[in-house]
Coordinates of C-alpha atoms and ligand atoms in Angstrom, one line a residue:
M482 CA 121.8 64.1 98.6
N483 CA 121.5 67.8 97.6
I484 CA 119.3 69.1 100.5
Q485 CA 119.3 72.6 99.1
A486 CA 118.0 71.3 95.8
L487 CA 115.4 69.1 97.5
L488 CA 114.0 71.9 99.7
N489 CA 114.0 74.4 96.7
E490 CA 111.8 71.9 94.8
K491 CA 109.5 71.3 97.8
V492 CA 109.1 75.0 98.7
S493 CA 108.6 76.1 95.1
A494 CA 105.9 73.5 94.6
A495 CA 104.2 74.8 97.8
M496 CA 104.5 78.4 96.5
V497 CA 102.8 77.5 93.2
A498 CA 100.1 75.6 95.1
A499 CA 99.6 78.7 97.2
G500 CA 99.0 80.8 94.1
A501 CA 102.5 81.9 92.9
P502 CA 103.3 81.7 89.2
E503 CA 104.9 78.5 87.9
G504 CA 108.6 78.4 88.5
S505 CA 108.7 81.0 91.3
P506 CA 112.1 80.7 93.0
A507 CA 112.1 79.6 96.6
A508 CA 115.7 80.8 97.0
V509 CA 116.5 78.3 99.8
R510 CA 119.9 78.9 101.4
Q511 CA 121.8 77.4 104.3
S512 CA 120.9 79.4 107.3
A513 CA 123.4 81.8 108.6
K514 CA 122.6 81.0 112.3
A515 CA 121.3 77.9 114.1
Q516 CA 118.4 79.9 115.4
F517 CA 117.1 80.3 111.9
G518 CA 117.1 76.6 111.4
D519 CA 119.2 74.6 109.0
Y520 CA 117.9 76.2 105.8
Q521 CA 115.9 79.3 105.0
A522 CA 113.6 80.1 102.1
N523 CA 114.1 83.7 101.0
G524 CA 111.9 83.7 97.9
I525 CA 108.5 84.4 99.6
M526 CA 108.9 88.2 99.9
G527 CA 109.7 88.7 96.2
V528 CA 106.7 86.7 95.0
A529 CA 104.3 88.2 97.6
K530 CA 105.2 91.6 96.4
K531 CA 104.4 90.6 92.8
L532 CA 101.1 89.1 93.9
G533 CA 100.4 92.3 95.9
G534 CA 99.7 90.7 99.3
N535 CA 101.2 90.7 102.8
P536 CA 104.4 88.5 102.6
R537 CA 103.8 86.9 106.0
D538 CA 100.2 86.0 105.0
F539 CA 101.6 84.4 101.8
A540 CA 104.3 82.6 103.8
Q541 CA 101.5 81.1 106.0
K542 CA 99.6 79.9 102.9
V543 CA 102.8 78.3 101.7
L544 CA 103.4 76.6 105.0
D545 CA 99.8 75.3 105.0
V546 CA 100.6 73.3 101.9
L547 CA 104.3 72.7 102.3
D548 CA 104.9 69.0 102.6
L549 CA 108.2 68.2 104.5
E550 CA 106.8 65.2 106.3
G551 CA 109.7 63.1 107.6
I552 CA 112.3 65.7 106.4
A553 CA 111.8 68.6 108.7
S554 CA 111.0 68.6 112.4
K555 CA 109.8 72.2 112.4
T556 CA 109.1 75.1 110.1
E557 CA 108.3 78.7 111.0
I558 CA 107.8 82.1 109.6
A559 CA 110.5 84.6 110.5
G560 CA 110.9 88.4 110.0
P561 CA 109.1 89.9 107.0
G562 CA 108.3 86.5 105.5
F563 CA 111.3 84.1 105.6
I564 CA 110.6 80.4 106.2
N565 CA 113.0 78.7 108.5
I566 CA 113.4 75.0 108.1
F567 CA 114.7 72.7 110.9
L568 CA 115.6 69.3 109.6
S569 CA 114.6 66.3 111.4
P570 CA 117.5 64.5 113.2
E571 CA 116.1 61.1 112.2
W572 CA 116.0 62.1 108.6
L573 CA 119.5 63.5 108.8
G574 CA 120.8 60.3 110.4
Q575 CA 119.2 58.3 107.6
Q576 CA 120.8 60.4 104.9
A577 CA 124.2 60.1 106.6
E578 CA 123.8 56.3 106.6
I579 CA 123.2 56.4 102.9
A580 CA 126.2 58.6 102.3
L581 CA 128.5 56.4 104.4
A582 CA 127.4 53.2 102.6
D583 CA 127.9 54.7 99.1
S584 CA 131.3 55.0 97.4
R585 CA 130.1 58.4 96.0
L586 CA 129.1 59.6 99.4
G587 CA 125.5 59.8 98.2
V588 CA 126.3 62.4 95.6
A589 CA 124.0 61.9 92.6
E590 CA 125.4 62.0 89.0
D591 CA 124.4 65.0 86.8
Q592 CA 122.7 64.8 83.5
K593 CA 125.8 64.0 81.4
Q594 CA 127.3 66.8 79.3
N595 CA 130.2 67.1 77.0
I596 CA 132.5 69.6 78.7
V597 CA 135.8 70.9 77.4
V598 CA 138.2 72.4 79.9
D599 CA 140.9 74.5 78.4
Y600 CA 143.7 74.8 80.9
S601 CA 147.5 74.9 81.6
A602 CA 148.5 76.0 78.0
P603 CA 152.2 76.7 78.4
N604 CA 154.3 77.6 75.4
V605 CA 156.9 75.6 73.6
A606 CA 160.5 76.4 74.2
K607 CA 159.4 78.5 77.2
E608 CA 159.8 77.3 80.8
M609 CA 156.5 76.8 82.6
H610 CA 156.3 79.7 85.1
V611 CA 154.1 80.6 88.0
G612 CA 151.6 82.2 85.7
H613 CA 150.8 78.8 84.2
L614 CA 150.5 77.3 87.7
R615 CA 147.2 78.9 88.5
S616 CA 145.5 77.7 85.3
T617 CA 146.9 74.3 85.7
I618 CA 145.8 73.6 89.2
I619 CA 142.5 75.4 89.2
G620 CA 141.6 73.8 85.9
D621 CA 142.6 70.3 87.1
A622 CA 140.5 70.6 90.2
V623 CA 137.4 71.6 88.2
V624 CA 138.1 68.7 85.7
R625 CA 138.1 66.2 88.6
T626 CA 134.9 67.7 90.0
L627 CA 133.1 67.5 86.7
E628 CA 134.2 63.9 86.1
F629 CA 133.0 63.0 89.6
L630 CA 129.6 64.3 88.6
G631 CA 129.6 62.0 85.6
H632 CA 130.3 64.4 82.8
N633 CA 132.3 63.6 79.7
V634 CA 135.2 65.9 80.2
I635 CA 137.7 66.7 77.5
R636 CA 141.0 68.1 78.8
A637 CA 142.4 70.6 76.3
N638 CA 146.0 71.8 76.8
H639 CA 146.1 74.7 74.3
L640 CA 149.8 74.5 74.0
G641 CA 151.5 77.6 72.4
D642 CA 153.2 75.6 69.7
W643 CA 153.0 77.9 66.7
G644 CA 154.3 81.3 65.6
T645 CA 157.2 83.0 63.9
Q646 CA 159.6 82.3 66.8
F647 CA 160.0 78.8 65.5
G648 CA 162.2 79.9 62.7
M649 CA 165.0 81.0 65.0
L650 CA 164.4 78.1 67.3
I651 CA 164.8 75.6 64.5
A652 CA 167.9 77.4 63.2
N653 CA 169.4 77.2 66.6
L654 CA 168.5 73.6 67.1
E655 CA 170.2 72.8 63.8
R656 CA 173.3 74.7 65.1
H657 CA 173.4 72.5 68.2
E658 CA 172.9 69.3 66.3
A659 CA 175.7 70.2 63.9
A660 CA 178.0 70.8 66.9
G661 CA 177.2 67.1 67.9
G662 CA 175.8 68.0 71.3
N663 CA 173.4 66.1 73.4
I664 CA 170.2 67.8 72.4
S665 CA 168.1 67.0 75.4
M666 CA 170.9 68.1 77.7
D667 CA 171.5 71.3 75.6
L668 CA 167.8 72.1 75.9
S669 CA 167.3 71.2 79.6
D670 CA 167.4 74.9 80.2
I671 CA 164.8 75.6 77.5
E672 CA 164.4 79.2 78.5
G673 CA 168.1 79.7 78.1
F674 CA 167.9 78.1 74.7
Y675 CA 165.1 80.5 73.7
R676 CA 167.2 83.5 74.9
E677 CA 170.2 82.2 73.0
S678 CA 168.2 81.8 69.8
K679 CA 166.8 85.3 70.2
K680 CA 170.3 86.8 70.7
L681 CA 171.6 85.0 67.5
Y682 CA 168.6 86.3 65.6
D683 CA 169.1 89.8 66.7
E684 CA 172.9 89.9 66.2
D685 CA 173.7 87.5 63.4
E686 CA 172.2 88.5 60.0
E687 CA 173.1 85.2 58.4
F688 CA 171.3 83.3 61.2
A689 CA 168.3 85.7 60.9
K690 CA 168.0 85.0 57.2
T691 CA 168.0 81.2 57.8
A692 CA 165.4 81.7 60.6
R693 CA 163.1 83.7 58.4
N694 CA 163.4 81.1 55.7
Y695 CA 162.5 78.4 58.1
V696 CA 159.3 80.2 59.2
V697 CA 158.1 80.1 55.6
R698 CA 159.1 76.5 55.1
L699 CA 157.5 75.4 58.3
Q700 CA 154.3 77.1 57.4
S701 CA 154.1 75.4 54.1
G702 CA 154.5 72.0 55.6
D703 CA 158.2 71.3 54.8
E704 CA 159.2 68.0 56.3
Y705 CA 162.7 69.0 57.5
C706 CA 161.3 72.0 59.5
K707 CA 158.4 70.0 60.8
E708 CA 160.7 67.4 62.2
K709 CA 162.8 70.0 64.0
W710 CA 159.7 71.7 65.3
Q711 CA 158.4 68.4 66.6
T712 CA 161.7 67.8 68.5
L713 CA 161.2 71.2 70.3
V714 CA 157.6 70.3 71.1
K715 CA 158.6 66.9 72.4
I716 CA 161.3 68.2 74.7
T717 CA 159.0 70.9 76.1
L718 CA 156.3 68.4 76.8
E719 CA 158.7 66.1 78.6
Q720 CA 159.7 68.9 80.8
N721 CA 156.1 70.0 81.5
Q722 CA 155.1 66.4 82.2
R723 CA 157.6 66.3 85.1
N724 CA 155.8 69.3 86.6
Y725 CA 152.4 67.8 86.1
D726 CA 153.4 64.5 87.7
R727 CA 154.9 66.1 90.7
L728 CA 151.8 68.2 91.2
N729 CA 149.5 65.3 90.7
V730 CA 147.9 67.1 87.8
S731 CA 145.9 64.7 85.5
L732 CA 147.2 66.1 82.1
T733 CA 149.1 63.8 79.8
D734 CA 150.5 64.1 76.2
K735 CA 147.1 62.9 75.0
D736 CA 145.5 66.1 76.1
V737 CA 147.7 68.4 74.1
M738 CA 145.6 70.3 71.5
G739 CA 148.1 73.0 70.6
E740 CA 147.5 76.1 68.5
S741 CA 149.1 74.3 65.5
M742 CA 146.1 71.9 65.4
Y743 CA 143.9 74.6 64.1
N744 CA 146.2 75.8 61.2
S745 CA 144.4 74.1 58.5
M746 CA 141.1 75.8 59.4
L747 CA 142.4 79.4 59.4
A748 CA 142.4 80.3 55.8
G749 CA 138.9 78.9 55.3
I750 CA 137.6 80.9 58.3
V751 CA 139.0 84.1 57.0
A752 CA 137.5 83.5 53.6
D753 CA 134.1 82.6 55.2
L754 CA 134.1 85.7 57.4
K755 CA 134.7 87.8 54.3
E756 CA 131.9 86.1 52.4
K757 CA 129.5 86.6 55.3
G758 CA 130.4 90.3 55.2
L759 CA 131.9 90.2 58.7
A760 CA 135.5 90.8 57.7
E761 CA 137.0 93.3 55.3
E762 CA 140.3 94.4 53.9
S763 CA 141.9 97.3 55.7
D764 CA 145.4 98.5 55.0
G765 CA 146.2 95.2 53.5
A766 CA 145.2 93.2 56.5
T767 CA 141.8 91.4 57.1
V768 CA 139.9 92.9 59.9
V769 CA 136.5 92.3 61.6
F770 CA 135.0 95.6 63.0
L771 CA 133.0 95.0 66.1
N772 CA 130.3 97.5 67.1
E773 CA 130.3 95.7 70.5
Y774 CA 133.7 97.2 71.2
K775 CA 134.7 100.7 70.8
N776 CA 138.3 102.0 70.4
K777 CA 139.5 105.2 72.1
D778 CA 137.8 107.4 69.4
G779 CA 134.4 105.7 70.0
E780 CA 134.6 103.9 66.7
P781 CA 134.0 100.1 66.2
M782 CA 137.1 98.2 67.2
G783 CA 139.0 96.4 64.5
V784 CA 140.1 92.9 65.3
I785 CA 142.8 91.7 62.9
I786 CA 142.4 88.1 61.8
Q787 CA 145.0 88.0 59.1
K788 CA 148.1 90.2 58.8
R789 CA 149.3 91.9 55.7
D790 CA 152.0 89.3 55.3
G791 CA 149.4 86.6 55.4
G792 CA 150.1 85.4 58.9
F793 CA 147.2 84.6 61.2
L794 CA 146.8 85.6 64.8
Y795 CA 146.1 84.3 68.2
T796 CA 142.5 85.5 67.8
T797 CA 142.0 83.6 64.5
T798 CA 143.2 80.5 66.2
D799 CA 140.7 80.9 69.1
I800 CA 137.9 81.4 66.7
A801 CA 138.8 78.1 64.9
C802 CA 139.3 76.5 68.3
A803 CA 135.7 77.2 69.5
K804 CA 134.3 76.1 66.2
Y805 CA 136.3 72.9 66.4
R806 CA 135.1 72.2 69.9
H807 CA 131.6 72.3 68.7
E808 CA 132.1 70.3 65.5
T809 CA 134.4 67.6 67.1
F810 CA 133.2 67.3 70.6
N811 CA 129.7 68.6 70.4
A812 CA 130.5 70.5 73.5
D813 CA 127.8 71.7 75.8
R814 CA 130.1 73.9 77.8
V815 CA 133.7 75.1 77.3
L816 CA 135.6 76.3 80.3
Y817 CA 138.7 78.5 79.7
F818 CA 141.0 78.9 82.6
I819 CA 143.1 81.8 81.5
D820 CA 144.6 84.9 83.0
S821 CA 142.2 87.8 83.4
R822 CA 144.4 89.9 81.1
Q823 CA 143.2 87.9 78.1
H824 CA 139.6 88.6 78.8
Q825 CA 139.1 91.1 75.9
H826 CA 140.9 88.7 73.5
L827 CA 138.5 86.0 74.3
M828 CA 135.4 88.2 74.2
Q829 CA 136.4 89.4 70.7
A830 CA 137.0 85.9 69.4
W831 CA 133.7 84.6 70.8
T832 CA 131.7 87.6 69.5
I833 CA 133.0 86.7 66.0
V834 CA 132.3 83.0 66.6
R835 CA 128.7 83.8 67.5
K836 CA 128.1 86.3 64.8
A837 CA 129.4 83.9 62.2
G838 CA 127.1 81.2 63.6
Y839 CA 129.9 78.7 64.1
I840 CA 128.5 77.3 67.3
P841 CA 124.9 76.8 68.5
E842 CA 123.5 79.4 70.9
S843 CA 123.1 76.7 73.6
M844 CA 126.8 76.1 73.7
S845 CA 128.3 77.9 76.7
L846 CA 131.7 79.6 76.3
E847 CA 133.0 80.6 79.8
H848 CA 136.1 82.5 80.7
H849 CA 137.0 81.5 84.2
A850 CA 139.6 84.3 84.7
F851 CA 142.1 84.5 87.5
G852 CA 144.3 87.2 88.9
M853 CA 148.0 87.3 89.3
M854 CA 150.2 85.6 91.8
L855 CA 152.0 88.3 93.8
G856 CA 155.1 88.4 96.0
K857 CA 155.0 89.5 99.6
D858 CA 155.7 93.0 98.4
G859 CA 152.4 93.0 96.5
R860 CA 154.2 93.1 93.1
P861 CA 154.1 90.3 90.5
F862 CA 155.9 87.2 91.8
K863 CA 159.5 87.3 90.6
T864 CA 162.9 85.9 91.5
R865 CA 165.2 88.0 93.6
A866 CA 167.0 89.0 90.3
G867 CA 163.7 90.1 88.9
G868 CA 163.2 87.2 86.5
T869 CA 160.2 84.9 86.2
V870 CA 160.2 82.0 88.7
R871 CA 160.5 78.6 87.1
L872 CA 157.8 76.3 88.3
A873 CA 160.2 73.5 88.8
D874 CA 162.3 75.7 91.1
L875 CA 159.3 76.7 93.1
L876 CA 158.3 73.1 93.6
D877 CA 161.8 72.3 94.7
E878 CA 161.8 75.1 97.3
A879 CA 158.4 73.9 98.6
E880 CA 159.9 70.4 99.2
V881 CA 162.9 71.8 101.0
R882 CA 160.7 73.9 103.3
A883 CA 158.3 71.1 104.0
K884 CA 161.1 68.7 104.8
K885 CA 162.4 71.0 107.4
L886 CA 159.0 71.3 108.9
I887 CA 158.3 67.6 109.0
E888 CA 161.8 67.0 110.4
E889 CA 161.2 69.3 113.3
K890 CA 157.8 67.7 114.0
N891 CA 158.8 64.0 113.7
P892 CA 162.4 63.5 114.5
D893 CA 161.8 59.8 115.1
M894 CA 160.3 58.8 111.8
S895 CA 162.3 56.9 109.2
A896 CA 163.9 59.0 106.6
E897 CA 161.8 57.5 103.9
E898 CA 158.5 58.2 105.6
K899 CA 159.6 61.8 106.3
A900 CA 160.6 62.3 102.7
N901 CA 157.3 60.9 101.5
I902 CA 155.3 63.1 103.9
A903 CA 157.3 66.2 103.0
E904 CA 156.7 65.7 99.3
T905 CA 153.0 65.2 99.8
V906 CA 152.6 68.2 102.1
A907 CA 154.8 70.4 99.8
M908 CA 152.7 69.8 96.7
A909 CA 149.5 70.1 98.6
A910 CA 150.6 73.4 100.1
V911 CA 151.4 75.0 96.8
K912 CA 148.1 73.8 95.3
Y913 CA 145.9 74.5 98.2
S914 CA 147.1 78.0 98.8
D915 CA 146.1 78.8 95.3
L916 CA 142.9 76.8 95.2
S917 CA 141.6 78.3 98.4
K918 CA 141.7 81.9 97.2
H919 CA 138.8 83.4 95.3
R920 CA 139.9 82.8 91.7
T921 CA 139.4 86.2 90.2
T922 CA 141.6 88.2 92.6
D923 CA 145.4 88.5 92.7
Y924 CA 146.9 86.7 95.6
I925 CA 150.0 86.9 97.7
F926 CA 152.2 83.9 97.5
D927 CA 153.5 83.4 101.1
W928 CA 155.5 80.4 102.1
D929 CA 154.9 80.8 105.8
N930 CA 151.2 81.0 105.4
M931 CA 150.8 78.1 103.1
L932 CA 152.9 75.7 105.2
A933 CA 151.2 76.7 108.5
F934 CA 149.3 74.0 110.4
E935 CA 146.7 76.5 111.4
G936 CA 144.1 78.2 109.3
N937 CA 142.7 77.3 105.9
T938 CA 145.8 75.5 104.6
A939 CA 146.8 72.2 103.2
P940 CA 148.8 71.1 106.2
Y941 CA 145.8 71.9 108.5
M942 CA 143.4 69.9 106.2
Q943 CA 145.7 67.0 105.8
Y944 CA 146.3 66.9 109.5
A945 CA 142.5 67.1 110.2
Y946 CA 142.2 64.0 108.1
T947 CA 145.0 62.2 109.8
R948 CA 143.5 63.0 113.2
V949 CA 140.1 61.5 112.4
A950 CA 141.8 58.5 110.7
S951 CA 143.9 58.0 113.9
I952 CA 140.8 57.4 116.0
F953 CA 140.3 54.2 114.1
A954 CA 144.0 53.3 114.1
K955 CA 144.3 53.9 117.8
A956 CA 141.4 51.6 118.6
G957 CA 142.2 49.0 116.0
I958 CA 138.8 49.5 114.4
D959 CA 138.1 49.2 110.6
A960 CA 136.4 52.5 109.7
N961 CA 134.5 50.6 106.9
A962 CA 133.0 48.0 109.2
V963 CA 131.3 49.9 112.0
E964 CA 128.0 48.3 113.1
G965 CA 124.9 50.1 114.4
N966 CA 122.9 53.1 113.4
I967 CA 123.6 56.8 113.3
I968 CA 121.6 58.4 116.1
I969 CA 121.6 62.1 116.5
A970 CA 121.0 63.1 120.1
D971 CA 123.4 66.0 120.7
E972 CA 123.3 69.5 119.0
K973 CA 127.0 69.0 118.0
E974 CA 126.1 65.7 116.3
K975 CA 123.4 67.3 114.4
A976 CA 125.6 70.2 113.3
L977 CA 128.3 67.7 112.1
V978 CA 125.8 65.7 110.1
S979 CA 124.2 68.8 108.5
K980 CA 127.7 69.9 107.4
L981 CA 128.6 66.5 106.1
L982 CA 125.5 66.4 104.0
Q983 CA 126.3 69.7 102.4
F984 CA 129.2 68.0 100.6
E985 CA 127.1 67.6 97.4
E986 CA 126.1 71.3 97.4
A987 CA 129.8 72.2 97.5
V988 CA 130.6 69.8 94.6
Q989 CA 127.8 71.3 92.6
S990 CA 128.9 74.9 93.2
V991 CA 132.5 74.1 92.1
A992 CA 131.2 72.5 88.9
R993 CA 128.8 75.4 88.1
E994 CA 131.1 78.3 89.0
G995 CA 134.6 76.8 88.3
Q996 CA 135.7 78.1 91.7
P997 CA 137.5 75.4 93.8
H998 CA 137.8 77.7 96.8
I999 CA 134.2 76.8 97.5
M1000 CA 135.4 73.2 98.2
C1001 CA 138.3 74.5 100.3
S1002 CA 136.0 76.6 102.4
Y1003 CA 133.6 73.8 102.8
L1004 CA 136.3 71.3 104.0
F1005 CA 137.7 73.9 106.3
E1006 CA 134.3 74.4 107.9
L1007 CA 133.8 70.7 108.1
A1008 CA 137.1 70.2 109.9
G1009 CA 136.1 72.9 112.4
T1010 CA 132.6 71.4 112.9
F1011 CA 134.2 68.0 113.5
S1012 CA 136.6 69.5 116.1
S1013 CA 133.7 71.1 118.1
F1014 CA 131.9 67.8 117.9
Y1015 CA 135.0 65.8 119.1
E1016 CA 135.5 68.2 122.0
A1017 CA 131.9 67.9 123.2
C1018 CA 131.2 64.3 122.3
P1019 CA 133.7 61.6 123.3
V1020 CA 133.9 58.8 120.7
L1021 CA 136.1 56.0 121.9
N1022 CA 135.1 56.6 125.5
A1023 CA 131.4 56.6 124.7
E1024 CA 129.3 53.4 125.3
G1025 CA 127.2 51.1 123.3
E1026 CA 125.0 52.6 120.5
T1027 CA 126.4 56.1 121.1
K1028 CA 129.9 54.9 120.5
Q1029 CA 129.0 53.1 117.3
S1030 CA 127.0 56.1 116.0
R1031 CA 129.9 58.5 116.7
L1032 CA 132.3 56.1 115.1
K1033 CA 130.2 56.2 112.0
L1034 CA 130.2 60.0 112.0
A1035 CA 133.9 60.0 112.3
A1036 CA 134.2 57.5 109.5
L1037 CA 132.0 59.7 107.3
T1038 CA 134.0 62.8 108.2
A1039 CA 137.2 61.1 107.2
K1040 CA 135.7 59.8 103.9
T1041 CA 134.3 63.3 103.1
I1042 CA 137.6 65.1 103.7
K1043 CA 139.5 62.5 101.7
Q1044 CA 137.1 62.7 98.8
G1045 CA 136.9 66.5 98.9
L1046 CA 140.7 66.8 98.9
S1047 CA 141.0 64.3 96.1
L1048 CA 138.6 66.4 94.0
L1049 CA 141.1 69.2 94.5
G1050 CA 143.9 66.9 93.4
I1051 CA 145.4 66.7 96.9
N1052 CA 146.5 63.5 98.6
T1053 CA 145.9 62.6 102.2
L1054 CA 148.3 60.8 104.6
E1055 CA 147.5 58.3 107.3
R1056 CA 150.3 59.7 109.5
M1057 CA 152.1 63.0 109.5
Ligands
LIG581 N1 149.5 79.9 75.7 C1 148.7 81.0 76.2 C2 149.6 81.8 77.2 O1 150.6 81.2 77.7 C3 147.4 80.6 76.9 C4 146.4 79.9 76.0 C5 145.0 79.8 76.6 N2 144.0 79.1 75.8 C6 143.4 79.6 74.8 N3 142.4 78.9 74.1 N4 143.7 80.9 74.3 O2 149.2 82.9 77.5

C-alpha cells in the first residue's frame, strides 16, 4: 500500500471538488513531527493563492468534502493552510495484516515498462577498479528494485571491448602463445599484460607495426584477429564474473552488450547525419556542431563523430546505442549509471540522437551520475604506491577485516560459520557504505566506518535483522505462523506500523530517482523505530492478544528489513 499516493489522490479529488482546477497537486508528505499527524498536505496554499482566496478558508472547504472515512481518525488545518492527517490505528493495523500475509509485503506492481539499465561497463584487458564499483552496485540495486515492481528490465553491460588498443593486445597475445605459455595464467594479471603490451608498442618498432596492422585487420572483420580479440574478451569477462559473484551482483555474460556490438551501425549513422544536414566535414573529420553547447570562444561546439583516419568515437557508439535500445527493446526508460565526469559526453550524444529523431520523444534517457570514491585524505582512492586499487584486492581486504571483527565477537562459533558470516558482512559492508551515500557526491571510503556496528552501516542493519529474528528463535515460534490480529494500542506500536507501511514509498522513490540511499535511510529509520518500540513494548513477556499482535509486528519488521536489504543486493544472517 502506497499511503502517500492514496492520500494524494483523495486530497486532490477534494481540492477539485472544492473548486480547484483539475489536477491540482495536493503535495502530501510524511509529517516531520508526530504533532502534525502522520501525513501533511502542503498543496492548499499554492492553489488558494491562484484562486485568490484565504488559504485557511479554502483548506476548510477541502476538509468539508475530503472523504477519509475509515482511513484517518482525525484531520485538521494547521498554520497558513496545511492539512494534517492522523491515520486511524484500526486502518493501519489492517494494512499491516495485508502486508504481512503477502509475499510482496503489500507492494503493488507498477504499470509494466521496458527499462534498460546501463551499468558496470568495465574495459577489456583492464582490471576492474574501484571506479567501476559504484556503477556496478548502484546499478544492480536499482535493477533489483525495478524488477520487484514488475518491470521488464534489460541489464546492459556496456563493456569497453573496442578500440585501437586491441592491435597491441592481439600482437602481445600472439607473442605469449608463440612462447607456449599458459594463456589464462599469463593474463591473470590483465593490467600487467596491458602495461607490457603498451611498453612493447612504445619501444619495439617491429611490434608496433604488427599491432597497427592488426587494428586494421580486426576492423575489417579478419577471422584470425577476431579470434584473438575474443580470447581477450573472454578472459576479462571470467575475471569480472568472479567479482560480480562475490559481490552478489546479478550480471552474467548474457548481459554483455559491449561497444563492439554497435560497430555495424556506425557508418550508416554518420552518413545519415550528413544527409540530414546535422553533420559536416571539417578538417577531414566529420563533425556535428551543436548550438546547445558553446566552446570557449562562444561558438557552437563541434562533436567529432568520425576521425580523419575513418575511425569512429565513443560518442558515435553511444548515439548508435541509444538508437538500438529503442529499436530492439522499445525502451521506455534507459538509466545510465556512469561517473559524473562523462555527463557532457552523454548530453552531446543524446542531443544528436534527439535531433536526428532516432528515438521517440517519450523515451526517457537518464544519466544517473555519481561522484568519486575518495581515500581518507580526501583525494581519489589509490593504493599506497599511488596506483588504482584492484577491486578484487579491495574485496579481499574487506574479508580479512570482517574476519577479525567476527572472530573477536564470537570466539566460540565454528570456523566455518565464522567464515561464512565474515564473508557476508564484508561484501555487505563494501556495498552498503556506497549505496547509503547520496549518489551524486564524492564519498570517503573508510574501513572503520563501514564495518562499525553503530550508525547507518551494513553490520548495524544485518544485526538489526538478526535481533528481530532471534525473538522467534529464542521462543521457538515460527514467524510465519503467528495467530491473532494486529492491534495498535500504544503510540510506539503506531509509529512502528506507520514506518513499516512506508516501505512501498521507499521502493517507488528508488525506482523513480535511481537513488538507493533512500532505501538505506528508510531501513535505518525502521530499525531505530523498532528499537524504540521494543524498549517500550515487551513482546515475549506480553500476554494474550497483545503478545500475538506484537509478535506479528516483529515478524513484519523482520520481513521488511530482509526484503529491503535484498533489493539492495545484501544478504541477511540468522546469527552473527
Ligand atoms: N567503459 C566506460 C568506462 O569505463 C563506461 C561506459 C558507460 N556506458 C556508456 N553507454 N557509455 O568509462
